[in-house]
mmCIF file of C-alpha atoms and ligand atoms in Angstrom:
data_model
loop_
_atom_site.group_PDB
_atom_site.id
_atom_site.type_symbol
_atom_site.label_atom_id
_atom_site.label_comp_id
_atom_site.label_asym_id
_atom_site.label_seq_id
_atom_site.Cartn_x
_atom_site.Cartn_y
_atom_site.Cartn_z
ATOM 1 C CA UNK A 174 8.741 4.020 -7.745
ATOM 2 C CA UNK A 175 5.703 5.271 -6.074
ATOM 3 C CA UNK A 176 5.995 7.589 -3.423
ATOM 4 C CA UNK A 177 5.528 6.980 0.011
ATOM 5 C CA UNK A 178 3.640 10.535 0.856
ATOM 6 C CA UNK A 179 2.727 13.092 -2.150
ATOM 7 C CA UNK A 180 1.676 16.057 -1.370
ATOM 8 C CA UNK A 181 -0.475 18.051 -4.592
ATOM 9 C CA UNK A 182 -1.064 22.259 -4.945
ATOM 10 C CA UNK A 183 -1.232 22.166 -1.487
ATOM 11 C CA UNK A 184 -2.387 25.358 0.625
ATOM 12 C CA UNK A 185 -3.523 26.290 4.235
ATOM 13 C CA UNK A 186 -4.947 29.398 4.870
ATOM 14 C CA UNK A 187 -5.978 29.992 8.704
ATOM 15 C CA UNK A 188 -8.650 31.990 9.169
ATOM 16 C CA UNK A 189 -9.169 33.509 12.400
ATOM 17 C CA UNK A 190 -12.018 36.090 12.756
ATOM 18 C CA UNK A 191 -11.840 38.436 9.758
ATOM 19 C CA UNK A 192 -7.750 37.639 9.757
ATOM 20 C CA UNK A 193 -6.575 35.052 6.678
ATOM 21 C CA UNK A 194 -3.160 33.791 7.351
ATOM 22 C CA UNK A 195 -1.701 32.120 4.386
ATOM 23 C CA UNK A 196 0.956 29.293 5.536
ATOM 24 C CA UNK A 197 1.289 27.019 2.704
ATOM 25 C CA UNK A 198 0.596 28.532 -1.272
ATOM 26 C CA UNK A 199 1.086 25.706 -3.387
ATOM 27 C CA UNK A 200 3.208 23.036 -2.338
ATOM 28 C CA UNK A 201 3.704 20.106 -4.701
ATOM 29 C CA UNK A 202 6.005 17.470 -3.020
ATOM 30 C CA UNK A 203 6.904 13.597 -3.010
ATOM 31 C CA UNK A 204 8.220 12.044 0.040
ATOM 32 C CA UNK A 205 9.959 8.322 -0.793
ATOM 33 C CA UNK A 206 10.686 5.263 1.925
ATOM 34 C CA UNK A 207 13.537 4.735 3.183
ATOM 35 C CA UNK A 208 15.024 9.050 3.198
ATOM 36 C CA UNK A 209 15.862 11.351 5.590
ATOM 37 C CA UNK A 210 14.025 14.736 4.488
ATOM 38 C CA UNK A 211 15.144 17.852 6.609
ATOM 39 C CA UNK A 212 12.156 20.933 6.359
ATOM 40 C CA UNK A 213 14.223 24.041 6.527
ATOM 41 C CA UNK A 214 13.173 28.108 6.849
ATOM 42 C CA UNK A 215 12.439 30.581 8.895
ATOM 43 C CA UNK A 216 9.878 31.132 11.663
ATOM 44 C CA UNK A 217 6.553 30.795 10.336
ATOM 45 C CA UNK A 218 7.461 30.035 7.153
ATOM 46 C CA UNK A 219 4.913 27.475 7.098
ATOM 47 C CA UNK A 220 6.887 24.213 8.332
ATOM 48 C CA UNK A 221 4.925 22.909 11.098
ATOM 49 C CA UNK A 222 1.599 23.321 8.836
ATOM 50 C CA UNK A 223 3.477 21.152 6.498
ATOM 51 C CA UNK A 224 4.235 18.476 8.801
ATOM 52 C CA UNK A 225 0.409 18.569 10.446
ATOM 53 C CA UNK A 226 -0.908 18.573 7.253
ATOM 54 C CA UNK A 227 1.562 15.162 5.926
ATOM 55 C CA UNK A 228 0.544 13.610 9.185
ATOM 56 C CA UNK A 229 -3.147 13.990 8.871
ATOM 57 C CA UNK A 230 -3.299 16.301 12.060
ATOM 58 C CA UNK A 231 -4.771 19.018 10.005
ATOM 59 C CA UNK A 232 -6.848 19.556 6.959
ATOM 60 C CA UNK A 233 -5.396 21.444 3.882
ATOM 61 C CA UNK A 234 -7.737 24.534 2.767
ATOM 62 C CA UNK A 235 -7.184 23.067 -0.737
ATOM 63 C CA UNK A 236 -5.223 20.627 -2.783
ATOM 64 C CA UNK A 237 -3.959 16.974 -1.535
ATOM 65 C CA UNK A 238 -1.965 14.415 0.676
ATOM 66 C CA UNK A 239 -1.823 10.953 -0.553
ATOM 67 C CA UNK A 240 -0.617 8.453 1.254
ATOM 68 C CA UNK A 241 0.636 5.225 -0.650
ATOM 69 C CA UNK A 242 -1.866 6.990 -3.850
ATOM 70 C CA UNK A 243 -4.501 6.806 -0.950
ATOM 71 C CA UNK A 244 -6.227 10.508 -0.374
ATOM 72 C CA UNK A 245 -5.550 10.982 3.464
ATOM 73 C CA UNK A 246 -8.668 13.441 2.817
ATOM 74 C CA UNK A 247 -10.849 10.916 1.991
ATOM 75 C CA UNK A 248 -10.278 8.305 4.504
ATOM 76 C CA UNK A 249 -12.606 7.368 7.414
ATOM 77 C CA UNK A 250 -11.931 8.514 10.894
ATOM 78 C CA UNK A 251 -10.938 5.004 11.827
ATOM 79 C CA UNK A 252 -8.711 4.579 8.781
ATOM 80 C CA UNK A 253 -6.821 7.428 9.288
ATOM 81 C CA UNK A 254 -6.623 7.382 12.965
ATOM 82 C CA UNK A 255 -5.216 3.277 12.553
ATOM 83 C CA UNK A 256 -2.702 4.726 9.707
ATOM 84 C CA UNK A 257 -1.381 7.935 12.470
ATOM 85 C CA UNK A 258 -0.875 4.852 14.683
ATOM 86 C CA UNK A 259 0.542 2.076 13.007
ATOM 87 C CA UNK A 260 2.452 3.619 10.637
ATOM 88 C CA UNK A 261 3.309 7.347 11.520
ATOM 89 C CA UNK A 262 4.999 8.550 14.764
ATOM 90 C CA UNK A 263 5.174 12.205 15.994
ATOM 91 C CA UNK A 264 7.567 13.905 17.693
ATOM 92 C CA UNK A 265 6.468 17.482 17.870
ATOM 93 C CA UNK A 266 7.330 20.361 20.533
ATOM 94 C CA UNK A 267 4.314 19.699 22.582
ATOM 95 C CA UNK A 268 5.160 16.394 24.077
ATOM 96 C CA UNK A 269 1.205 15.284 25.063
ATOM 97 C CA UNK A 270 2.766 13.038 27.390
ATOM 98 C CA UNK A 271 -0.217 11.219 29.388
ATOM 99 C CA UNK A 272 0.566 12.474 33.089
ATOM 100 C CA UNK A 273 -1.486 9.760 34.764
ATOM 101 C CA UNK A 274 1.081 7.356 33.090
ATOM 102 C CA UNK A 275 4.671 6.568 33.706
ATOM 103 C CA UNK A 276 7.330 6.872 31.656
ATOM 104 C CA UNK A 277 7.567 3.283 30.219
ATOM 105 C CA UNK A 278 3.825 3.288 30.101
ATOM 106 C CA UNK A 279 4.074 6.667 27.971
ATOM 107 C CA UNK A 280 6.483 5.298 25.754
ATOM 108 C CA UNK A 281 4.756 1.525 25.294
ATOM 109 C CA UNK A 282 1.562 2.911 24.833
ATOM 110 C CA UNK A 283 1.090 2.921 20.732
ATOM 111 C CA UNK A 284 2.025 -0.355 21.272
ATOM 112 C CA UNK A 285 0.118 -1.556 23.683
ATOM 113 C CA UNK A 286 -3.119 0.089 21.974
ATOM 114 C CA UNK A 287 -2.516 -2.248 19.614
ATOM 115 C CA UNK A 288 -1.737 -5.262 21.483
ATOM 116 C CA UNK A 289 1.419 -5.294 19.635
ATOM 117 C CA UNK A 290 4.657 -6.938 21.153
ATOM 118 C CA UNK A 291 7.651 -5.153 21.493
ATOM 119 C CA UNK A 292 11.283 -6.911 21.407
ATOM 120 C CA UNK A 293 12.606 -6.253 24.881
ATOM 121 C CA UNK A 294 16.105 -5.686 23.165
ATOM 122 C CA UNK A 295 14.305 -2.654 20.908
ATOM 123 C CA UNK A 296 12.634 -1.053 23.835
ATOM 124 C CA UNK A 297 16.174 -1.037 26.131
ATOM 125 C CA UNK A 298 18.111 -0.031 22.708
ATOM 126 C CA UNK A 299 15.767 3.443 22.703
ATOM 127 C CA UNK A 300 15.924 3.439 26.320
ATOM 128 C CA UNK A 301 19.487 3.297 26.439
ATOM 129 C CA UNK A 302 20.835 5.603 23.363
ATOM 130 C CA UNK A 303 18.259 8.372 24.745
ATOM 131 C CA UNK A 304 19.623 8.445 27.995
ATOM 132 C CA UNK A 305 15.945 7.786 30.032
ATOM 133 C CA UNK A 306 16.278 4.054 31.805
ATOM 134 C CA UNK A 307 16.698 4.854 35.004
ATOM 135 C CA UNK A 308 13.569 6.989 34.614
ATOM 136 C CA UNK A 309 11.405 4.472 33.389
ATOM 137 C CA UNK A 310 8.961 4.519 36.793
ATOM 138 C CA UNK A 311 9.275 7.899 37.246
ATOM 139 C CA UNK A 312 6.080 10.128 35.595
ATOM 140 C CA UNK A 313 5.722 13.267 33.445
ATOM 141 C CA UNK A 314 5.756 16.143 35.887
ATOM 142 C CA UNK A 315 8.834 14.315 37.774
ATOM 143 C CA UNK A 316 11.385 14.939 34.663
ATOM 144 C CA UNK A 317 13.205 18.104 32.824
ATOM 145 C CA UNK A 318 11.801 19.171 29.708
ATOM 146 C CA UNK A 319 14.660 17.502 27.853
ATOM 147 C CA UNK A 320 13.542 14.159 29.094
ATOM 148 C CA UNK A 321 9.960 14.740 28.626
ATOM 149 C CA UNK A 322 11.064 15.315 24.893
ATOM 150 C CA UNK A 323 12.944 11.813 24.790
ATOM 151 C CA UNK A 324 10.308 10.071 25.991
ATOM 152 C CA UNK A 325 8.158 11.479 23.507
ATOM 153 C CA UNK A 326 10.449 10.699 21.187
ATOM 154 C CA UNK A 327 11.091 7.180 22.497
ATOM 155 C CA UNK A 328 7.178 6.605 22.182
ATOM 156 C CA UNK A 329 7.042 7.747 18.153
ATOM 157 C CA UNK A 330 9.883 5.287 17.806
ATOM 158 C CA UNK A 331 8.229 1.922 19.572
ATOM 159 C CA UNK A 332 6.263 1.003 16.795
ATOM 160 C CA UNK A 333 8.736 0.931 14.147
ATOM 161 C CA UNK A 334 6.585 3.194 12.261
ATOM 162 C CA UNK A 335 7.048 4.091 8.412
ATOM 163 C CA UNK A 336 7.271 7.152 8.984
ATOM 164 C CA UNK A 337 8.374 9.434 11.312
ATOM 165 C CA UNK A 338 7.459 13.122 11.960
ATOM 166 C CA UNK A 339 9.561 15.144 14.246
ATOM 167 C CA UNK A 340 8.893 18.850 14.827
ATOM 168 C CA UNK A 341 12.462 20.302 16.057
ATOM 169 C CA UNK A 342 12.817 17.034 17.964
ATOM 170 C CA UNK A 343 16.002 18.387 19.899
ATOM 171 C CA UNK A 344 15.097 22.205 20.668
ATOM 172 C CA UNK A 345 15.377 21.271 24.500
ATOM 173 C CA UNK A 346 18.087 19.319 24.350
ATOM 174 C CA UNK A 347 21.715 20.371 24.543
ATOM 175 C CA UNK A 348 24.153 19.772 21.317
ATOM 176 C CA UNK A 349 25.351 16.326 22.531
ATOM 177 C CA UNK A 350 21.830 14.727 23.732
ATOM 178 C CA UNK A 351 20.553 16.400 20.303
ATOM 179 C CA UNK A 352 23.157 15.202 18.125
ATOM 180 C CA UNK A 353 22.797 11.262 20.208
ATOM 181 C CA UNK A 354 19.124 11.517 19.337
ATOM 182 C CA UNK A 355 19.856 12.108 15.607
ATOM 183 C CA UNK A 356 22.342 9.537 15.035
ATOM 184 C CA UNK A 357 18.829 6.810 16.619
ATOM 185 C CA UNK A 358 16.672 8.779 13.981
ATOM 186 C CA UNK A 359 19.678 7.982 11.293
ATOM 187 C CA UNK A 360 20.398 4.524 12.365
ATOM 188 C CA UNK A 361 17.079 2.871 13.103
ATOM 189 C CA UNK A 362 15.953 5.309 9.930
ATOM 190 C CA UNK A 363 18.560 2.551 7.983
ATOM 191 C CA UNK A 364 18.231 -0.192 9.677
ATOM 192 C CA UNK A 365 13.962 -0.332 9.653
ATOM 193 C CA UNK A 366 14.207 1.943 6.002
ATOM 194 C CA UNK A 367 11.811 4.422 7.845
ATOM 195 C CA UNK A 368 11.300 7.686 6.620
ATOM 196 C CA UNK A 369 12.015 10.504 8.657
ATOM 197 C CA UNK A 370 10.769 14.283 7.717
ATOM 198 C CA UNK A 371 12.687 16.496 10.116
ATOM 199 C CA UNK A 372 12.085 20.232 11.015
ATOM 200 C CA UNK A 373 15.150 21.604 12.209
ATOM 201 C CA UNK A 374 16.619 25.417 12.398
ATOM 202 C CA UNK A 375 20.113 23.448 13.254
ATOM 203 C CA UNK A 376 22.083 23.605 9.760
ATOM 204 C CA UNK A 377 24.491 20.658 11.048
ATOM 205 C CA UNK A 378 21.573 18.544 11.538
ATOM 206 C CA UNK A 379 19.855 19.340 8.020
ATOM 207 C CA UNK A 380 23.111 18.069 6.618
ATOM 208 C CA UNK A 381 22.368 14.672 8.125
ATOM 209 C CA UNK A 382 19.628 14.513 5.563
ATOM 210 C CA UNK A 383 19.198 13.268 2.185
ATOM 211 C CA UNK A 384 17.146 15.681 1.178
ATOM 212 C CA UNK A 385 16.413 19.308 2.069
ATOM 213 C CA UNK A 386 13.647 20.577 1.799
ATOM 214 C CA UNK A 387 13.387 24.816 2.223
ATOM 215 C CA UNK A 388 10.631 26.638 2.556
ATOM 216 C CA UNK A 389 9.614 30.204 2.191
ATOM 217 C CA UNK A 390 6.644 32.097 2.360
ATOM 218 C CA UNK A 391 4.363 28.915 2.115
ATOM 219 C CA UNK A 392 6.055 27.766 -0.797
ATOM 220 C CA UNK A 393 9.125 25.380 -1.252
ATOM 221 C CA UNK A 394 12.057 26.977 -3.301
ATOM 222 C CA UNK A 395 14.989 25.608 -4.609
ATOM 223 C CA UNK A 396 18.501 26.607 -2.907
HETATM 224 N N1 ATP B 61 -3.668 27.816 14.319
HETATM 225 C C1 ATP B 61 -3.263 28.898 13.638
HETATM 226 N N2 ATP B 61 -4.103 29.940 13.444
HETATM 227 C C2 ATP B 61 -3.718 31.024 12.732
HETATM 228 N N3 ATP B 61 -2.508 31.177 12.178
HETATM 229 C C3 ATP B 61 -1.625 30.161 12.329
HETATM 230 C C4 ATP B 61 -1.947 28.975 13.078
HETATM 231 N N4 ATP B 61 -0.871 28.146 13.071
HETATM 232 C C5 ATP B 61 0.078 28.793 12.360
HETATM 233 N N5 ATP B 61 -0.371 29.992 11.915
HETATM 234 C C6 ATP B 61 0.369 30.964 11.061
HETATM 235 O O1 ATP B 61 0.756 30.296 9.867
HETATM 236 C C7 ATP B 61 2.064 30.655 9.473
HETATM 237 C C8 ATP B 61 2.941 29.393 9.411
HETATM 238 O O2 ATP B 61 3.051 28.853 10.715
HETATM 239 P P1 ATP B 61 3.914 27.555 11.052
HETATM 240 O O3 ATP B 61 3.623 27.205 12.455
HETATM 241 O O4 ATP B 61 3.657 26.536 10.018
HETATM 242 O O5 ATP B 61 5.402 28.150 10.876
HETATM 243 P P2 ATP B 61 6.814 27.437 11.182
HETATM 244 O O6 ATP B 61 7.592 27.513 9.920
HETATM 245 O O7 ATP B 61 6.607 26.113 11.786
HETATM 246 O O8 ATP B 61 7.454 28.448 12.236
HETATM 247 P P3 ATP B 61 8.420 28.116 13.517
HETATM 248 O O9 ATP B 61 9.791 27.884 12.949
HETATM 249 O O10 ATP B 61 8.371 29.400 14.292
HETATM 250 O O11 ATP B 61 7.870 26.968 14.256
HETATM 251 C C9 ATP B 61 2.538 31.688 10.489
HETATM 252 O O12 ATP B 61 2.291 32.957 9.946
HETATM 253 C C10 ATP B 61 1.650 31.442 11.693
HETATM 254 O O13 ATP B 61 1.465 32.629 12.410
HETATM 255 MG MG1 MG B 62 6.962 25.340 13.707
#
């Protein structure tokens, strides 16, 4: 079977002035439809840089992500920006919630950029499981953090995408709202066969996974 996402000897070195930070050394990985991958380890370990890199937000300093056996690294800007939008959705800690727009228009929007339709049963399904329809009207700077996180998370989910990317989706939420929002990821994750990759420091949540994925120093090690 051909993986969904591959990543090859892949490494990220920031380099800030005269200061190299290493945050990935060599990570070979393949990512198949239709799993639940959790990215475990400890602060800046090099998880986040993983999950820009799979998503095309970044650039690796050397080595690979395919997508589908297609180099995300060699794609046109258009390509890859149509691929982030049709088929990946991000959840990460900064929400980038559009503050001009309301709630409902957050959360429609990578639909609406591409003219897509929505089932209104889908969009009140989210709505409903994530606790935010009765602030559909209401805009950005109006709700808590937790509910600034739902929508955002209610927005990667619209599109259905193949793959989702959540960057410790629940850190602002309390157990219960966290543990609602990963029984969605889990159940729409079935029902649509998406593929979620899942940063979480929350061991009960890594167990919802199928796979775990730990990494250490830059570098993925077996448990
Ligand atoms: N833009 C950047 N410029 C320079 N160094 C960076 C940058 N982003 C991350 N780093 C460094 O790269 C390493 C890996 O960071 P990363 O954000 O991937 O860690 P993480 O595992 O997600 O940590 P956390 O659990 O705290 O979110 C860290 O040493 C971090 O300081
Ligand atoms: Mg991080």
């Amino acid at each position: 079977m051909e993986p969904l996402l591959k990543v090859v000897d892949l490494y990220k070195i920031y380099s800030n002035d005269q200061v190299k930070t290493p945050a990935l050394r060599g990570v070979n990985f393949e990512f198949f439809s239709d799993r639940f991958y959790a990215v475990i380890g400890k602060s800046g370990s090099g998880k986040s840089t993983l999950l820009h890199l799979l998503g095309g937000m970044d650039v690796p300093t050397k080595g690979q992500v395919f997508y589908r056996s297609k180099e995300i690294g060699k794609m046109k800007d258009a390509q890859l920006s149509k691929l982030k939008r049709q088929k990946f959705g991000f959840v990460f800690q900064a929400y980038n919630l559009l503050p001009e727009l309301c709630v409902l228009e957050n959360i429609m929007l990578p639909a609406d950029l591409d003219k897509r339709k929505v089932k209104k049963e889908y969009v009140e399904e989210i709505l409903n499981t994530l606790g935010i329809q009765d602030k559909i009207r209401k805009y950005p700077s109006q709700l808590s953090g937790g509910e600034q996180q739902r929508t955002a998370i209610a927005r990667a989910l619209i599109n259905q995408p193949e793959v989702i990317f959540a960057d410790e989706p629940t850190g602002n939420l309390d157990w219960e709202s966290g543990k609602d929002v990963i029984d969605l990821f889990v159940k729409l994750q079935k029902q649509f066969h998406q593929t979620i990759i899942l940063v979480t420091h929350d061991m009960d949540i890594a167990r919802c996974a199928d796979t775990v994925i730990h990494i250490q120093d830059g570098m993925i090690v077996q448990d």
